[in-house]
Structure formats: C-alpha cells, structure tokens
Short mmCIF file of C-alpha atoms in Angstrom, two decimals:
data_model
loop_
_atom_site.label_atom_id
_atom_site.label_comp_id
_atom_site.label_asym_id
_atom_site.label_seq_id
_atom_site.Cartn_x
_atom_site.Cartn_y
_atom_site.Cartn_z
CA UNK T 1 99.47 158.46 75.12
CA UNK T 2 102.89 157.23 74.84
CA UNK T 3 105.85 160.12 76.45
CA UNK T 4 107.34 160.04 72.99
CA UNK T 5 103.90 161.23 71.50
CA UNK T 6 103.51 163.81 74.55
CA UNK T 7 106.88 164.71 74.25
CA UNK T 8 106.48 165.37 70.01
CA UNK T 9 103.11 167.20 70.81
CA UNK T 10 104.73 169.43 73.27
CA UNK T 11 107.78 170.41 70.84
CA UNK T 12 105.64 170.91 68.05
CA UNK T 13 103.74 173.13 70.35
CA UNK T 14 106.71 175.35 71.33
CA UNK T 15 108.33 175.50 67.75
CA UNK T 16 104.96 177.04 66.45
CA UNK T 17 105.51 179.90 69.46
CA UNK T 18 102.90 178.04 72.03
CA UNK T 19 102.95 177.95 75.54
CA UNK T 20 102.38 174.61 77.33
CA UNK T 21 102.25 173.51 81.25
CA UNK T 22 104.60 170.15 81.87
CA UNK T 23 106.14 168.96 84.83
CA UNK T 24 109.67 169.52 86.28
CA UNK T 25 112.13 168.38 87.57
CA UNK T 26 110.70 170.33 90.74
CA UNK T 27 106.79 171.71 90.52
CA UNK T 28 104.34 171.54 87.70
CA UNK T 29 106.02 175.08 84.67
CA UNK T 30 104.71 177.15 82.40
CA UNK T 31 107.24 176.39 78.72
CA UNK T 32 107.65 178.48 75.65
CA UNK T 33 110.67 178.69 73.77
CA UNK T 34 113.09 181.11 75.71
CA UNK T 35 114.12 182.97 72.07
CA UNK T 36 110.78 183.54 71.13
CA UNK T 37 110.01 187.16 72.77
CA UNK T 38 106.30 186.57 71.87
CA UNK T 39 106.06 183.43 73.44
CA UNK T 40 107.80 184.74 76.52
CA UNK T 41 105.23 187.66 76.61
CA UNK T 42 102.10 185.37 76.37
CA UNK T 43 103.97 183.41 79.83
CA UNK T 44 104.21 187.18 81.92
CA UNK T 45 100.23 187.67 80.78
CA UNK T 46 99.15 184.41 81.81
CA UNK T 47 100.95 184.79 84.71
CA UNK T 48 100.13 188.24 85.64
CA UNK T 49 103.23 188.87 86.21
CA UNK T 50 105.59 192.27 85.89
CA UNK T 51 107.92 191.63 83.38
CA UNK T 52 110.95 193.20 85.00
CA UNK T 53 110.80 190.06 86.99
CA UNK T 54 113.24 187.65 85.14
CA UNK T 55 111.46 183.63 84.54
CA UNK T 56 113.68 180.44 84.61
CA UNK T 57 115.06 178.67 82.10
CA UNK T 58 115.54 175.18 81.77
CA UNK T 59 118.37 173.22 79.29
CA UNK T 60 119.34 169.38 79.38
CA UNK T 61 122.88 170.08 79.31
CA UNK T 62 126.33 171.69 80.33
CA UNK T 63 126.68 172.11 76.62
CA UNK T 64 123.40 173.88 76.06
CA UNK T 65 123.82 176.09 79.52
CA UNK T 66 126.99 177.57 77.81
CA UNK T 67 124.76 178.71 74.34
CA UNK T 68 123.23 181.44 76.74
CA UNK T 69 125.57 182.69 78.70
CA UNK T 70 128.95 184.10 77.97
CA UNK T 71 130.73 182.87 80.58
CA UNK T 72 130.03 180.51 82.99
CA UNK T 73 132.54 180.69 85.84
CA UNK T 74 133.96 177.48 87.04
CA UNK T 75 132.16 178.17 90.53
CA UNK T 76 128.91 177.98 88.61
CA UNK T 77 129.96 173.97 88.17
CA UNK T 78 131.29 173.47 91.41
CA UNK T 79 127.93 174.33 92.80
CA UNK T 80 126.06 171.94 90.19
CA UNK T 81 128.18 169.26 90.69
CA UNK T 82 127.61 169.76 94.29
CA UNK T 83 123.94 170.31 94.36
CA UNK T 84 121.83 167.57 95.33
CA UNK T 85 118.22 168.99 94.83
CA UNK T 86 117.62 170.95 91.65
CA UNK T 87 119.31 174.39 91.38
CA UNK T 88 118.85 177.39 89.56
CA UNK T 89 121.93 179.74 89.13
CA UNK T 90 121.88 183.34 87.90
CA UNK T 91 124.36 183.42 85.92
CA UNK T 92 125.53 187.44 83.89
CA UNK T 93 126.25 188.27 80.93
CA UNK T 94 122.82 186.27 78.96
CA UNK T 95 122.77 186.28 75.06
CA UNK T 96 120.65 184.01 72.60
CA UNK T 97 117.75 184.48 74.52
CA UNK T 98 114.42 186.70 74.01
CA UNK T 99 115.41 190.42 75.26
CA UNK T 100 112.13 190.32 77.71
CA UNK T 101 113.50 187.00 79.37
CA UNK T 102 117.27 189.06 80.56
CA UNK T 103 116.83 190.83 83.44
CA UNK T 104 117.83 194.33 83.33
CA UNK T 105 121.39 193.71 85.15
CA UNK T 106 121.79 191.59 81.71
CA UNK T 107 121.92 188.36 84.18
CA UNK T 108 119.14 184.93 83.58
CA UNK T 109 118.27 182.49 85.62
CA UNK T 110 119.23 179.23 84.52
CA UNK T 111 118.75 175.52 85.42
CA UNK T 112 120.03 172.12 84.22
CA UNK T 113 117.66 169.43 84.55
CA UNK T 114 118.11 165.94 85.19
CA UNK T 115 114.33 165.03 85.66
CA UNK T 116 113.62 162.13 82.79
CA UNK T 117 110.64 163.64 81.42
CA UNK T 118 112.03 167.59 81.35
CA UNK T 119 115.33 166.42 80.43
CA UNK T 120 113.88 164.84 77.42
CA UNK T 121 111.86 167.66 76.45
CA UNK T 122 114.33 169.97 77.13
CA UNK T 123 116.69 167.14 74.83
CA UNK T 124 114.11 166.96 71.94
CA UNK T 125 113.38 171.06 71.73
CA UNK T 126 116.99 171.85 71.31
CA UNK T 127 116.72 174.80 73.01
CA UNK T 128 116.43 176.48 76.58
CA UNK T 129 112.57 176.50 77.78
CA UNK T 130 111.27 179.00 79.97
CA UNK T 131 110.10 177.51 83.15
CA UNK T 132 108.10 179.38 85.64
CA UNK T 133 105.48 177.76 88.00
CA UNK T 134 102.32 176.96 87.10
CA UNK T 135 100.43 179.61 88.97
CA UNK T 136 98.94 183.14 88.98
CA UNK T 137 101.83 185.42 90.56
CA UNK T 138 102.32 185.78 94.25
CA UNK T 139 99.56 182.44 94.76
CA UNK T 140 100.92 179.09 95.55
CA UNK T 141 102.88 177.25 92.85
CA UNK T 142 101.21 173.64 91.25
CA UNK T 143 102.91 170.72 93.06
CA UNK T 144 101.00 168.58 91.19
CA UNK T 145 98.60 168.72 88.10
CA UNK T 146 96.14 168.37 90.06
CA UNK T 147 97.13 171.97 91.76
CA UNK T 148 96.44 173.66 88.37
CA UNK T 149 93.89 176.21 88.45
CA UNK T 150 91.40 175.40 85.69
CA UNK T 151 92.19 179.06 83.94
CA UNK T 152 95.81 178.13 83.55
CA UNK T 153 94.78 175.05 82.21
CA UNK T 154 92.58 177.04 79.52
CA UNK T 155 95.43 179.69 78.62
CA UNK T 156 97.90 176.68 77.79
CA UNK T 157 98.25 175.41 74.51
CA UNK T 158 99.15 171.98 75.28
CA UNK T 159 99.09 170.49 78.73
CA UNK T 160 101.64 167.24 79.03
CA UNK T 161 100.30 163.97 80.13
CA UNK T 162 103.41 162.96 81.94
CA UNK T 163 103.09 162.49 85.76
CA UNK T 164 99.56 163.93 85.45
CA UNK T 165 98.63 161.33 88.24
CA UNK T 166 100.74 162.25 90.82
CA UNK T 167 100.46 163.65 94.21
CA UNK T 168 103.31 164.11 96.47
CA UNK T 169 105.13 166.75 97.69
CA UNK T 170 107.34 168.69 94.93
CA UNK T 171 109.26 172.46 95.94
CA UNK T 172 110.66 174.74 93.81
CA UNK T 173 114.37 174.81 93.18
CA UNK T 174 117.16 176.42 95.22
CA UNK T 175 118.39 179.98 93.60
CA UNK T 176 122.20 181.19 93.79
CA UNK T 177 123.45 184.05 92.25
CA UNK T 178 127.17 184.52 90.97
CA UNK T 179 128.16 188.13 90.69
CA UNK T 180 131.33 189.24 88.51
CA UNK T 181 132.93 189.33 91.05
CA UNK T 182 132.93 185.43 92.49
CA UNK T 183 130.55 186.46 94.81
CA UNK T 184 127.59 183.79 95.92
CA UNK T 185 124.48 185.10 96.90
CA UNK T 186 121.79 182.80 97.95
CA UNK T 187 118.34 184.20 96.30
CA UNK T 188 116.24 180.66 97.65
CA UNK T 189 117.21 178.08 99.69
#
C-alpha cells in the first residue's frame, strides 16, 4: 500500500466518525476527528480512560493551531520555534473542538507536527486529530506497532501501514502549559 492510499483510507475513516491507530511524530496515537464528540467518546472507552482527563490534539500548521484556540500568546511561538523535540502546549481559551475534548479550565492540549507521515494526515484531514497513545490508561504507551496490544488493534477502525516496521526507541512529547497570566508551567519534560 502506497502512503497516499493509507493516508486516503485513514481520512475517509475519520470523516465517517472512526477511530484509527497511526504513528506520530512521537509514539504510535489513537485519531478521531477532534469536533466529533462521538468519536472523541469511542477514544476515552477504548482507552479506559476518565474523561475529565483532557487528550492531545494534533494540527499540521500555525494556521490550523489558531482555528482552536482564541488566542495564542506570542510565548506559545517562542517556545515552538525553540523546541527541538516535539511539544505539546496547553494553550486556554479552546473553541471549535468537541466539548468532551476541553478540559474543564476551558484549556486543550495542542501540538504541531512536523513528522512527514502525521503532518500529511493531519494536512489531508483538514482538521485537528485527537492524539493520545496507543495504550490502555496508566500501561506503557506503543513505541512501535509492534507495542500494540492486540485489543487496541481490534477496537480501531483502521490501523495505518506507515512505519508499521519499525523498532526504535520513540517518547512521548514534552508538555508546557501557558496560564493567562504568561506563566510557564512544565506538565512533561
């Protein structure tokens, strides 16, 4: 399979409300369209996961960042440009997004990926995609495909072919939190 077909499988996938499992541009996520309050609910159940925990989303631009968030404050692009391993920023003041994605403070966690095959994903869908780790709450995340437990594999609607092959070390982003206030707060280093 080509990564335009996988790519055009996995969209198709998440416009019809579907979950899928695709790699990152750090560990092996859990997708479904980040407006789609269904979809997000079907991600917390597979998951097991309390849904006053907020997910991550993932866009493919500066440009798309700034459809979900009011504001961004121009320390939120200092620390991008700065960054030089993927980083997720919590950013306040969320809108466009599913109401069970916010977190209660109104706030959501949001990342920019530069990872080819996420990027392009993220590109193609034309819209932020939830991505949470492939993995059961509180267990170890999926480095690797071959780290996905063979349930998750069953839940998913469509599993990408991209980088199903392989095995090195991958971590999960860095987490920074900007309050109203200017103030940094690091969540994950």
């Amino acid at each position: 399979m080509t990564q335009e077909e996988d790519i055009r499988n996995a969209v198709r996938v998440l416009r019809e409300g579907g979950i899928i499992l695709y790699p990152t541009d750090t560990v092996w996520g859990i997708g479904c369209d980040a407006t789609n309050p269904e979809a997000v609910a079907k991600v917390y159940k597979m998951k097991q996961r309390d849904d006053s925990k907020a997910l991550i989303c993932l866009v493919d631009s500066d440009a798309r960042l700034q459809r979900y968030v009011r504001q961004v404050p121009p320390v939120a692009w200092d620390l991008l440009d700065a960054a030089v391993d993927p980083m997720t920023i919590i950013l306040d003041g969320a809108v466009n997004l599913a109401p069970n994605l916010i977190a209660n403070d109104g706030s959501i966690a949001m990342r920019i990926t530069r990872e080819p095959f996420s990027h392009e994903l993220c590109y193609r869908f034309q819209k932020a995609l939830v991505s949470t780790s492939v993995n059961i709450s509180g267990e170890p995340a999926a480095q690797n495909y071959c780290d996905i437990a063979p349930e998750l594999l069953e839940q998913a609607d469509y599993v990408c072919f991209a980088r199903r092959q392989e095995h090195k070390p991958h971590k999960p982003s860095s987490i920074v939190k900007l309050g109203q206030d200017g103030q940094v707060t690091i969540i994950r280093k």
